[in-house]
Amino acid sequence: MLKRTKVSMAVLAALSGAALLAPTLASAQSQTVEVTGSRLKRADIEGSLPVTTISREELQASGSVTVAEFMRTSTFSSAGNFRPQSGSSAQSFAGIDLRGLGSNRTLVLIDGRRLPKAPNVGDSADLNTVPMAAVERIEILTDGASAIYGSDAIGGVVNIITRKDFDGVAATAGYTTNSQPGGSRPEAAAILGVSGDKGRMVAGVSRTGRGMVYTRDREWGAPPRVSSLGNNVVTGGLRSLGTLKGDPKLGCTDPNFYLASNGTCSYNFNAVAADEAQIDQSSVFFRGETKLNNDWNAYLNSSVSRVKSFGRYAPTPAQLTVQANTPNNPTDKNIVVRHRTAAAGNRDTNTDNNLYDLLAGFQGKVNSNVDVDFGIRSTESKYIELGRNYIVRPILEQYVNSGAYNLYAPNANDPSVLNAIKATISRDSLYSLKEVYGTATINNLFKLGGGQSALVVGAEHRTEKYADIYDSLSEAGVIEGSAGNSAGGDRKVTSLYSELLLPVSKQVEVSLAARYEKYSDYGSDLAPKAAVRWQPAKNLTLRASAGTGFAA
């Protein structure tokens, strides 16, 4: 395991996810700041590091149909975000990257609890698994927060709060098309909310999607691409394979092959490949809360999300050694050929990711001054990937050298030969998280010049399991056009944390926080942090913080 430590010093820091701030946000004064696609309200008074909150109304007004799409257009994560890329090893994944430090250094929470990491990437949360219809608001922190949330919060924290105050029935549907082909976005959702003296509940279903975007349908993808992995001889200088038999066009007349001006046989992969994958997301979610007595409530959150994707890469390229004096090599020396197995078909990848999340807990008061919250949670993300029309290189080389596969007329090869050189590759991946947690908030610890101080203490224990299993041919390294090795493991994490809010005066507020985490496979880390807010004038607020962050 690698340990990465970051020390940050920030003046005029933008945000904070401190639990102590949550009770006071509702009464905060606010200013409006312009952000691409929406207008966000920023709490600007309380706390040495205020939280920026994106409301439900702002999400709807943005025109975005998914949480991932909205976050990619915000100034908080304007660069470095991975979006579903057709044919890549993470084509169904959409990450969030705060401050350009990487999605693996941005912590994503659902109602204050960690969103499990996507098993197909292993180190980051997938925003595609979060249904937009379930979101009440999004709180964003762009300052290091390991002292509060522990590992991975180096770049900041995105806390997605689900809906709980809706009362009634609502349904929405929409369809978005583009001026250019591809990328259409259907959406539909229905939600039911009921509330009463004894409790409340919200349940809903949603479905969103985005169509495939083919490279050829974009202006920059229309010109033919030049690829030496068409049908060329490498030995003795790069040139068309057909030159071995006196005609450069031999082996370069199948669809999307063409003879380039430099005498090589090129393949235009822009004609068949997709730039962005097709995505379909569906989900069912429920949140309920019941009043046990005047001081105690019980709550239950559950959701099931399914994300399916389809991506297309151009046919598999291969570099082969062809033996001398064989049907595909009339010379008396071995040659190296760069060949595109277009006759075997495009590389098509289907993925299916299912996320199951269940949380149950209790909230209440020990006395008039102490609030407590504790519960248990179980999440599991199951990912399956199938890739078709990939090439088994040893079999292809065997068939090329025996003459069973004709390099000079690829499309004329017998279907049984083409099927024999192909393989369906797979990944079977899992990321699960089980945890117990508890926090206590002392609201009026002692009085200072700016008001009452407050203290939060908490503890967590969680077990994480991870597995990413590739098929045996990919692991053996004999698959052309793809690669991968299996990985897996499990670990246990115990955390203790605390934060103290000190309103020194009406103009000065100080917060002190620290979190200790012990990992069964990584060791332990202590992340402290201190922050101060000074408001010398009504329209001027200065903030500074110093702390450490870590990623286990």
Coordinates of C-alpha atoms in Angstrom, one line a residue:
M1 CA 0.0 0.0 0.0
L2 CA 1.2 3.5 -0.8
K3 CA 0.9 6.3 1.7
R4 CA 0.4 9.8 0.4
T5 CA 0.5 12.8 2.7
K6 CA -0.5 16.3 1.8
V7 CA -0.1 19.5 3.9
S8 CA -2.3 22.3 2.8
M9 CA -2.3 26.0 3.7
A10 CA -5.3 27.9 2.3
V11 CA -6.5 31.6 2.6
L12 CA -10.0 32.4 1.5
A13 CA -10.7 28.6 1.4
A14 CA -14.0 27.8 -0.2
L15 CA -15.7 25.0 1.6
S16 CA -15.9 22.6 4.5
G17 CA -17.9 19.5 5.3
A18 CA -17.6 19.7 9.0
A19 CA -20.5 18.1 10.8
L20 CA -20.6 21.0 13.3
L21 CA -21.6 23.3 10.5
A22 CA -24.7 21.4 9.4
P23 CA -27.1 22.7 12.1
T24 CA -26.3 26.3 11.4
L25 CA -26.4 26.3 7.6
A26 CA -30.1 26.9 7.3
S27 CA -29.8 30.3 9.0
A28 CA -26.7 31.4 7.2
Q29 CA -26.5 34.5 5.1
S30 CA -25.7 33.7 1.5
Q31 CA -24.2 35.2 -1.6
T32 CA -24.8 34.0 -5.2
V33 CA -21.9 32.9 -7.3
E34 CA -22.0 32.2 -11.0
V35 CA -21.2 28.6 -11.9
T36 CA -21.5 27.0 -15.4
G37 CA -25.0 25.8 -16.0
S38 CA -26.5 27.0 -12.8
R39 CA -26.4 29.5 -9.9
L40 CA -25.2 28.2 -6.6
K41 CA -25.8 29.6 -3.1
R42 CA -22.8 29.8 -0.9
A43 CA -23.1 30.0 2.8
D44 CA -20.7 32.8 3.7
I45 CA -21.0 33.6 7.3
E46 CA -20.8 30.7 9.8
G47 CA -17.8 28.4 10.0
S48 CA -14.2 29.0 9.2
L49 CA -14.7 27.0 6.0
P50 CA -18.3 27.3 4.7
V51 CA -20.1 24.6 2.6
T52 CA -21.4 25.3 -0.9
T53 CA -24.8 23.8 -1.3
I54 CA -26.5 23.0 -4.7
S55 CA -30.3 22.8 -4.2
R56 CA -32.8 20.5 -5.9
E57 CA -34.1 23.5 -7.8
E58 CA -30.7 24.3 -9.2
L59 CA -30.1 20.7 -10.2
Q60 CA -33.4 20.7 -12.2
A61 CA -32.7 24.1 -13.8
S62 CA -29.3 23.0 -15.0
G63 CA -30.7 20.6 -17.6
S64 CA -28.4 17.8 -16.5
V65 CA -30.0 14.4 -16.4
T66 CA -27.4 12.8 -14.1
V67 CA -25.3 13.8 -11.1
A68 CA -22.1 13.0 -13.0
E69 CA -23.1 15.3 -15.9
F70 CA -23.9 18.2 -13.5
M71 CA -20.7 17.9 -11.6
R72 CA -18.6 17.8 -14.7
T73 CA -19.9 21.2 -15.7
S74 CA -19.3 22.9 -12.4
T75 CA -16.3 25.1 -11.7
F76 CA -15.4 22.9 -8.7
S77 CA -14.5 20.0 -11.1
S78 CA -14.0 21.6 -14.5
A79 CA -11.1 19.4 -15.5
G80 CA -9.8 15.9 -15.0
N81 CA -13.1 14.1 -14.7
F82 CA -13.4 10.7 -16.3
R83 CA -16.5 10.2 -18.3
P84 CA -17.8 7.0 -19.9
Q85 CA -15.3 6.3 -22.7
S86 CA -16.3 3.7 -25.2
G87 CA -14.2 0.6 -25.2
S88 CA -12.0 1.6 -22.2
S89 CA -11.5 -0.6 -19.1
A90 CA -13.8 1.8 -17.2
Q91 CA -16.4 2.7 -19.9
S92 CA -19.3 2.8 -17.5
F93 CA -17.5 4.9 -14.9
A94 CA -18.0 8.6 -14.2
G95 CA -15.7 10.1 -11.6
I96 CA -15.5 13.4 -9.9
D97 CA -12.1 15.2 -9.6
L98 CA -12.0 18.2 -7.2
R99 CA -9.2 20.7 -7.7
G100 CA -7.5 18.5 -10.3
L101 CA -6.0 16.2 -7.7
G102 CA -7.6 13.0 -9.1
S103 CA -10.9 11.3 -8.5
N104 CA -9.1 8.9 -6.1
R105 CA -8.4 11.9 -3.9
T106 CA -12.0 13.1 -3.9
L107 CA -14.3 11.5 -1.3
V108 CA -17.9 11.0 -2.3
L109 CA -20.6 10.6 0.4
I110 CA -24.3 9.6 0.4
D111 CA -26.0 11.2 3.4
G112 CA -22.7 11.6 5.1
R113 CA -21.6 7.9 4.5
R114 CA -19.0 6.7 2.0
L115 CA -20.2 5.7 -1.5
P116 CA -18.4 2.4 -2.3
K117 CA -15.7 2.5 -4.8
A118 CA -16.4 1.3 -8.3
P119 CA -15.0 -2.3 -8.7
N120 CA -13.9 -1.7 -12.2
V121 CA -11.5 1.1 -11.2
G122 CA -10.9 0.1 -7.6
D123 CA -10.0 3.5 -6.1
S124 CA -12.9 6.0 -6.9
A125 CA -16.6 6.3 -6.5
D126 CA -18.8 6.0 -9.6
L127 CA -21.4 8.9 -9.8
N128 CA -23.3 7.0 -12.5
T129 CA -24.7 4.9 -9.7
V130 CA -26.4 7.9 -8.0
P131 CA -29.9 8.6 -9.4
M132 CA -30.6 12.3 -9.9
A133 CA -34.3 11.8 -8.9
A134 CA -33.2 10.8 -5.4
V135 CA -31.1 13.9 -4.7
E136 CA -32.3 16.7 -2.5
R137 CA -29.1 18.7 -2.6
I138 CA -25.3 18.4 -3.0
E139 CA -22.8 19.8 -0.6
I140 CA -19.3 20.4 -1.9
L141 CA -16.1 20.9 0.0
T142 CA -12.9 21.8 -1.9
D143 CA -10.5 21.9 1.1
G144 CA -8.7 18.8 2.4
A145 CA -10.9 17.1 5.0
S146 CA -9.0 14.0 6.1
A147 CA -9.2 15.3 9.7
I148 CA -13.0 14.9 9.4
Y149 CA -13.6 12.1 6.9
G150 CA -10.3 10.2 6.8
S151 CA -8.7 8.6 3.8
D152 CA -9.2 9.9 0.2
A153 CA -10.5 13.4 1.2
I154 CA -7.3 15.1 0.1
G155 CA -8.9 17.1 -2.8
G156 CA -12.2 17.6 -1.0
V157 CA -15.6 16.0 -0.4
V158 CA -18.9 15.7 -2.3
N159 CA -21.8 14.9 0.0
I160 CA -25.0 13.9 -1.8
I161 CA -28.1 14.3 0.4
T162 CA -31.1 12.3 -0.6
R163 CA -34.7 13.5 -0.5
K164 CA -36.6 13.1 2.7
D165 CA -39.1 16.0 2.9
F166 CA -41.2 15.4 -0.2
D167 CA -44.9 15.0 0.4
G168 CA -47.2 14.0 -2.5
V169 CA -46.7 12.3 -5.9
A170 CA -44.7 13.6 -8.8
A171 CA -43.6 12.2 -12.2
T172 CA -41.3 13.6 -14.8
A173 CA -40.2 12.6 -18.3
G174 CA -38.0 14.1 -20.9
Y175 CA -35.9 13.5 -24.0
T176 CA -32.9 15.5 -25.2
T177 CA -31.5 15.3 -28.7
N178 CA -28.4 16.9 -30.2
S179 CA -27.8 18.9 -33.4
Q180 CA -25.4 16.1 -34.4
P181 CA -26.2 12.4 -34.4
G182 CA -25.7 10.4 -31.2
G183 CA -25.8 11.2 -27.5
S184 CA -29.6 11.4 -27.1
R185 CA -30.7 11.4 -23.4
P186 CA -34.0 10.0 -22.3
E187 CA -35.1 10.4 -18.7
A188 CA -38.1 9.4 -16.5
A189 CA -38.8 9.4 -12.8
A190 CA -41.6 9.0 -10.3
I191 CA -41.6 9.7 -6.6
L192 CA -44.0 9.3 -3.8
G193 CA -43.8 11.0 -0.4
V194 CA -45.9 10.6 2.7
S195 CA -45.5 12.4 6.0
G196 CA -47.4 12.5 9.3
D197 CA -47.1 12.9 13.0
K198 CA -45.4 9.5 13.5
G199 CA -42.9 9.7 10.6
R200 CA -42.3 10.2 6.9
M201 CA -41.2 8.2 3.9
V202 CA -40.1 8.8 0.3
A203 CA -39.9 6.2 -2.4
G204 CA -39.1 6.5 -6.1
V205 CA -37.9 5.0 -9.3
S206 CA -35.9 6.6 -12.1
R207 CA -34.4 5.8 -15.5
T208 CA -31.9 7.8 -17.5
G209 CA -29.7 7.1 -20.5
R210 CA -27.4 8.4 -23.1
G211 CA -27.0 7.2 -26.6
M212 CA -23.8 6.1 -28.2
V213 CA -21.6 8.8 -29.8
Y214 CA -19.7 7.5 -32.9
T215 CA -16.5 9.2 -33.8
R216 CA -17.5 9.5 -37.4
D217 CA -20.4 11.7 -36.5
R218 CA -18.3 14.4 -35.0
E219 CA -16.6 17.0 -37.1
W220 CA -13.1 16.1 -35.9
G221 CA -13.8 12.4 -36.5
A222 CA -14.9 12.7 -40.1
P223 CA -11.4 12.7 -41.8
P224 CA -9.9 9.2 -42.2
R225 CA -7.4 8.3 -39.6
V226 CA -4.0 7.1 -40.5
S227 CA -2.9 3.9 -38.8
S228 CA 0.1 1.7 -39.6
L229 CA -1.9 -1.1 -38.0
G230 CA -3.6 -1.7 -41.3
N231 CA -1.8 -4.4 -43.3
N232 CA 1.9 -3.5 -43.5
V233 CA 5.3 -5.1 -43.5
V234 CA 7.7 -3.7 -40.8
T235 CA 10.8 -5.6 -41.7
G236 CA 13.0 -3.6 -44.1
G237 CA 11.0 -0.4 -43.7
L238 CA 7.2 0.1 -43.3
R239 CA 5.3 -0.5 -46.5
S240 CA 2.2 -2.2 -47.7
L241 CA 2.1 -6.0 -47.3
G242 CA 1.1 -6.3 -51.0
T243 CA 4.6 -5.1 -52.1
L244 CA 5.8 -8.6 -51.3
K245 CA 3.8 -9.9 -54.2
G246 CA 4.3 -6.8 -56.4
D247 CA 0.9 -5.1 -55.9
P248 CA 0.7 -2.6 -53.0
K249 CA -3.1 -2.8 -53.1
L250 CA -3.1 -6.5 -52.2
G251 CA -4.6 -6.9 -48.7
C252 CA -5.7 -3.2 -48.7
T253 CA -9.1 -3.2 -50.5
D254 CA -11.4 -4.4 -47.7
P255 CA -13.8 -1.8 -46.2
N256 CA -12.1 1.0 -44.3
F257 CA -8.6 0.0 -45.6
Y258 CA -6.9 2.4 -48.0
L259 CA -3.5 2.9 -49.5
A260 CA -2.0 6.0 -47.9
S261 CA 0.2 8.5 -49.9
N262 CA 3.4 7.2 -48.2
G263 CA 2.8 3.7 -49.6
T264 CA 1.4 2.1 -46.4
C265 CA -1.9 0.3 -46.0
S266 CA -3.8 2.3 -43.5
Y267 CA -7.0 1.5 -41.6
N268 CA -9.6 4.2 -40.8
F269 CA -10.8 3.3 -37.3
N270 CA -12.8 6.5 -37.0
A271 CA -15.3 4.9 -39.4
V272 CA -16.4 2.3 -36.9
A273 CA -15.3 3.2 -33.4
A274 CA -17.4 5.1 -30.8
D275 CA -16.1 8.0 -28.8
E276 CA -18.6 7.8 -25.9
A277 CA -20.4 4.7 -24.6
Q278 CA -24.1 4.1 -24.5
I279 CA -25.2 4.3 -20.8
D280 CA -28.5 3.2 -19.2
Q281 CA -29.1 3.8 -15.5
S282 CA -32.1 2.6 -13.6
S283 CA -32.7 2.8 -9.8
V284 CA -35.2 2.2 -7.0
F285 CA -34.8 4.1 -3.7
F286 CA -36.5 4.4 -0.4
R287 CA -36.0 6.5 2.7
G288 CA -38.2 6.2 5.8
E289 CA -38.2 7.7 9.3
T290 CA -40.4 6.9 12.3
K291 CA -40.8 8.7 15.6
L292 CA -40.2 6.4 18.5
N293 CA -40.9 9.1 21.2
N294 CA -40.4 12.8 21.7
D295 CA -36.6 12.3 21.7
W296 CA -35.8 9.4 19.4
N297 CA -36.3 8.5 15.7
A298 CA -35.4 5.4 13.7
Y299 CA -34.5 5.7 10.0
L300 CA -34.0 3.4 7.1
N301 CA -32.4 4.2 3.7
S302 CA -32.2 1.7 0.9
S303 CA -31.5 1.8 -2.9
V304 CA -30.7 -0.4 -5.8
S305 CA -29.0 1.1 -8.9
R306 CA -28.1 -0.6 -12.2
V307 CA -25.8 0.9 -14.8
K308 CA -25.4 -0.8 -18.1
S309 CA -23.1 0.3 -20.9
F310 CA -22.2 -0.7 -24.4
G311 CA -19.0 0.5 -26.1
R312 CA -17.3 -0.2 -29.4
Y313 CA -13.6 -0.1 -30.3
A314 CA -12.3 -0.6 -33.8
P315 CA -11.2 -4.2 -34.8
T316 CA -8.2 -5.7 -33.0
P317 CA -4.8 -4.6 -34.2
A318 CA -2.0 -7.2 -34.1
Q319 CA 1.7 -7.3 -34.8
L320 CA 2.7 -10.8 -36.0
T321 CA 5.8 -12.7 -36.9
V322 CA 5.3 -14.5 -40.3
Q323 CA 7.8 -17.3 -41.1
A324 CA 9.7 -17.4 -44.3
N325 CA 8.5 -19.4 -47.3
T326 CA 4.9 -19.7 -46.1
P327 CA 1.7 -18.8 -47.9
N328 CA 1.6 -15.3 -46.4
N329 CA 5.4 -14.7 -46.8
P330 CA 6.9 -15.7 -50.1
T331 CA 10.4 -14.4 -49.1
D332 CA 13.2 -16.4 -47.6
K333 CA 13.3 -14.4 -44.4
N334 CA 10.9 -14.0 -41.5
I335 CA 8.9 -10.8 -41.6
V336 CA 6.9 -8.7 -39.1
V337 CA 3.4 -7.7 -40.1
R338 CA 1.2 -5.0 -38.5
H339 CA -2.3 -6.3 -39.3
R340 CA -5.9 -5.2 -38.5
T341 CA -8.2 -8.1 -38.0
A342 CA -11.2 -6.2 -39.3
A343 CA -12.8 -9.4 -40.8
A344 CA -13.2 -10.7 -37.2
G345 CA -15.5 -7.8 -36.3
N346 CA -15.4 -4.7 -34.0
R347 CA -14.4 -5.1 -30.4
D348 CA -17.7 -4.7 -28.5
T349 CA -17.9 -4.4 -24.7
N350 CA -21.0 -4.8 -22.6
T351 CA -20.9 -4.0 -18.8
D352 CA -23.4 -4.4 -16.1
N353 CA -22.9 -2.8 -12.6
N354 CA -25.4 -3.3 -9.8
L355 CA -25.1 -1.3 -6.5
Y356 CA -27.1 -2.4 -3.4
D357 CA -27.2 0.0 -0.4
L358 CA -29.0 -0.5 2.9
L359 CA -28.6 1.7 6.0
A360 CA -30.5 1.7 9.3
G361 CA -30.0 3.8 12.4
F362 CA -31.3 5.9 15.3
Q363 CA -31.1 9.6 16.1
G364 CA -32.0 11.1 19.4
K365 CA -31.0 13.1 22.5
V366 CA -29.3 11.7 25.6
N367 CA -30.3 15.0 27.3
S368 CA -31.2 18.5 26.2
N369 CA -27.6 19.2 25.3
V370 CA -26.3 16.0 23.6
D371 CA -27.5 14.7 20.2
V372 CA -26.5 11.2 19.1
D373 CA -26.7 9.3 15.8
F374 CA -25.7 5.6 15.3
G375 CA -26.4 2.8 12.9
I376 CA -25.3 0.1 10.6
R377 CA -24.8 0.0 6.8
S378 CA -24.1 -2.6 4.1
T379 CA -23.3 -1.8 0.4
E380 CA -22.3 -4.1 -2.4
S381 CA -21.3 -3.2 -6.0
K382 CA -21.2 -6.1 -8.4
Y383 CA -19.7 -5.5 -11.9
I384 CA -19.7 -7.8 -14.9
E385 CA -17.9 -7.1 -18.2
L386 CA -17.9 -9.0 -21.5
G387 CA -15.8 -8.1 -24.5
R388 CA -16.4 -9.8 -27.8
N389 CA -14.3 -10.2 -31.0
Y390 CA -10.9 -10.0 -29.3
I391 CA -8.1 -12.0 -30.9
V392 CA -6.0 -14.9 -29.4
R393 CA -2.6 -14.0 -30.8
P394 CA -0.9 -17.4 -30.7
I395 CA -3.9 -18.9 -32.7
L396 CA -3.8 -16.1 -35.2
E397 CA -0.1 -16.5 -35.7
Q398 CA -0.5 -20.3 -36.1
Y399 CA -3.2 -19.8 -38.7
V400 CA -1.2 -17.1 -40.6
N401 CA 1.9 -19.3 -40.8
S402 CA -0.1 -22.4 -41.9
G403 CA -2.0 -20.4 -44.5
A404 CA -5.4 -21.1 -43.0
Y405 CA -5.7 -17.3 -42.5
N406 CA -5.2 -15.2 -45.6
L407 CA -3.5 -11.9 -44.9
Y408 CA -4.0 -10.7 -48.4
A409 CA -7.8 -11.2 -48.5
P410 CA -9.0 -10.9 -44.8
N411 CA -12.7 -10.7 -45.6
A412 CA -12.5 -13.8 -47.8
N413 CA -11.4 -16.0 -44.9
D414 CA -13.8 -18.8 -43.9
P415 CA -16.1 -17.8 -41.0
S416 CA -14.9 -20.9 -39.1
V417 CA -11.3 -19.6 -39.3
L418 CA -12.4 -16.2 -38.0
N419 CA -14.3 -17.7 -35.2
A420 CA -11.4 -19.8 -34.2
I421 CA -9.1 -16.8 -33.7
K422 CA -11.6 -14.9 -31.6
A423 CA -12.3 -14.9 -27.8
T424 CA -14.9 -13.4 -25.5
I425 CA -13.0 -11.9 -22.6
S426 CA -14.5 -11.1 -19.2
R427 CA -14.2 -9.4 -15.8
D428 CA -16.1 -10.3 -12.6
S429 CA -15.6 -7.6 -10.0
L430 CA -16.9 -6.8 -6.5
Y431 CA -16.6 -4.0 -4.0
S432 CA -18.5 -4.4 -0.7
L433 CA -18.5 -2.3 2.5
K434 CA -20.1 -3.1 5.9
E435 CA -19.9 -0.6 8.7
V436 CA -21.1 0.5 12.1
Y437 CA -20.9 4.1 13.2
G438 CA -21.9 6.5 15.9
T439 CA -21.5 10.2 16.7
A440 CA -22.3 12.5 19.6
T441 CA -22.7 16.2 19.4
I442 CA -22.4 18.4 22.5
N443 CA -24.2 21.6 21.5
N444 CA -23.4 24.0 24.4
L445 CA -20.0 23.0 25.7
F446 CA -19.1 26.5 27.1
K447 CA -19.7 30.1 26.1
L448 CA -17.2 32.3 24.4
G449 CA -17.4 35.9 23.0
G450 CA -19.1 34.8 19.8
G451 CA -21.5 32.3 21.3
Q452 CA -21.7 28.7 22.5
S453 CA -18.9 26.3 21.6
A454 CA -19.7 22.8 20.3
L455 CA -18.0 19.4 20.1
V456 CA -18.5 16.4 17.9
V457 CA -17.0 13.0 18.7
G458 CA -17.5 9.9 16.6
A459 CA -16.3 6.4 15.8
E460 CA -16.6 4.0 12.8
H461 CA -15.6 0.4 12.1
R462 CA -15.9 -1.0 8.6
T463 CA -14.9 -4.0 6.5
E464 CA -14.0 -3.6 2.8
K465 CA -13.8 -6.4 0.3
Y466 CA -12.5 -6.0 -3.3
A467 CA -12.1 -8.4 -6.2
D468 CA -11.4 -7.9 -9.9
I469 CA -11.1 -11.2 -11.7
Y470 CA -10.1 -11.3 -15.4
D471 CA -10.5 -14.3 -17.7
S472 CA -7.6 -16.7 -17.9
L473 CA -6.5 -15.8 -21.4
S474 CA -6.3 -12.1 -20.6
E475 CA -4.2 -12.9 -17.5
A476 CA -1.9 -15.1 -19.6
G477 CA -1.3 -12.1 -21.9
V478 CA -2.3 -13.9 -25.1
I479 CA -5.3 -11.6 -25.9
E480 CA -4.5 -9.0 -28.6
G481 CA -6.1 -5.6 -28.1
S482 CA -6.7 -5.9 -24.3
A483 CA -4.9 -6.8 -21.1
G484 CA -5.6 -7.2 -17.4
N485 CA -4.6 -9.0 -14.3
S486 CA -6.8 -10.1 -11.4
A487 CA -6.6 -8.4 -8.0
G488 CA -8.4 -8.6 -4.7
G489 CA -8.2 -8.4 -1.0
D490 CA -10.0 -7.2 2.2
R491 CA -9.3 -5.0 5.1
K492 CA -10.8 -3.7 8.3
V493 CA -10.8 0.0 9.3
T494 CA -11.4 1.5 12.7
S495 CA -11.7 5.3 13.0
L496 CA -12.0 7.8 15.9
Y497 CA -12.6 11.5 15.2
S498 CA -13.5 14.8 16.9
E499 CA -14.1 18.4 16.0
L500 CA -14.3 21.5 18.2
L501 CA -16.0 24.7 17.2
L502 CA -14.8 27.9 19.0
P503 CA -16.7 31.2 18.3
V504 CA -14.0 33.3 19.9
S505 CA -15.8 36.5 19.1
K506 CA -18.4 37.9 16.6
Q507 CA -15.6 38.4 14.1
V508 CA -13.3 35.4 14.8
E509 CA -14.2 31.7 14.8
V510 CA -11.8 28.8 15.2
S511 CA -12.3 25.1 14.5
L512 CA -10.0 22.2 15.5
A513 CA -10.4 18.7 14.2
A514 CA -8.5 15.4 14.2
R515 CA -9.2 11.9 13.0
Y516 CA -7.3 8.7 13.8
E517 CA -7.7 5.7 11.5
K518 CA -6.2 2.2 11.7
Y519 CA -6.1 -0.1 8.7
S520 CA -5.5 -3.9 8.9
D521 CA -3.3 -3.7 5.8
Y522 CA -2.0 -0.2 5.7
G523 CA -1.2 0.8 9.3
S524 CA -2.5 3.9 11.0
D525 CA -2.7 7.6 10.4
L526 CA -3.6 10.7 12.4
A527 CA -4.9 13.7 10.4
P528 CA -5.2 17.0 12.4
K529 CA -6.6 20.3 11.1
A530 CA -7.0 23.8 12.3
A531 CA -9.0 26.5 10.6
V532 CA -9.9 30.1 11.4
R533 CA -12.5 32.6 10.0
W534 CA -12.0 36.3 10.5
Q535 CA -14.6 38.9 9.4
P536 CA -13.1 42.3 9.9
A537 CA -15.9 44.0 7.9
K538 CA -19.4 43.2 6.8
N539 CA -18.4 42.5 3.2
L540 CA -14.9 41.0 3.9
T541 CA -14.3 37.5 5.2
L542 CA -10.8 36.0 5.4
R543 CA -10.3 32.3 6.0
A544 CA -7.2 30.1 6.5
S545 CA -6.6 26.4 7.3
A546 CA -3.7 24.1 7.8
G547 CA -4.0 20.3 8.0
T548 CA -2.8 17.0 6.7
G549 CA -4.5 14.5 4.4
F550 CA -3.8 10.9 3.5
A551 CA -4.9 8.1 1.1
A552 CA -4.7 4.5 2.3

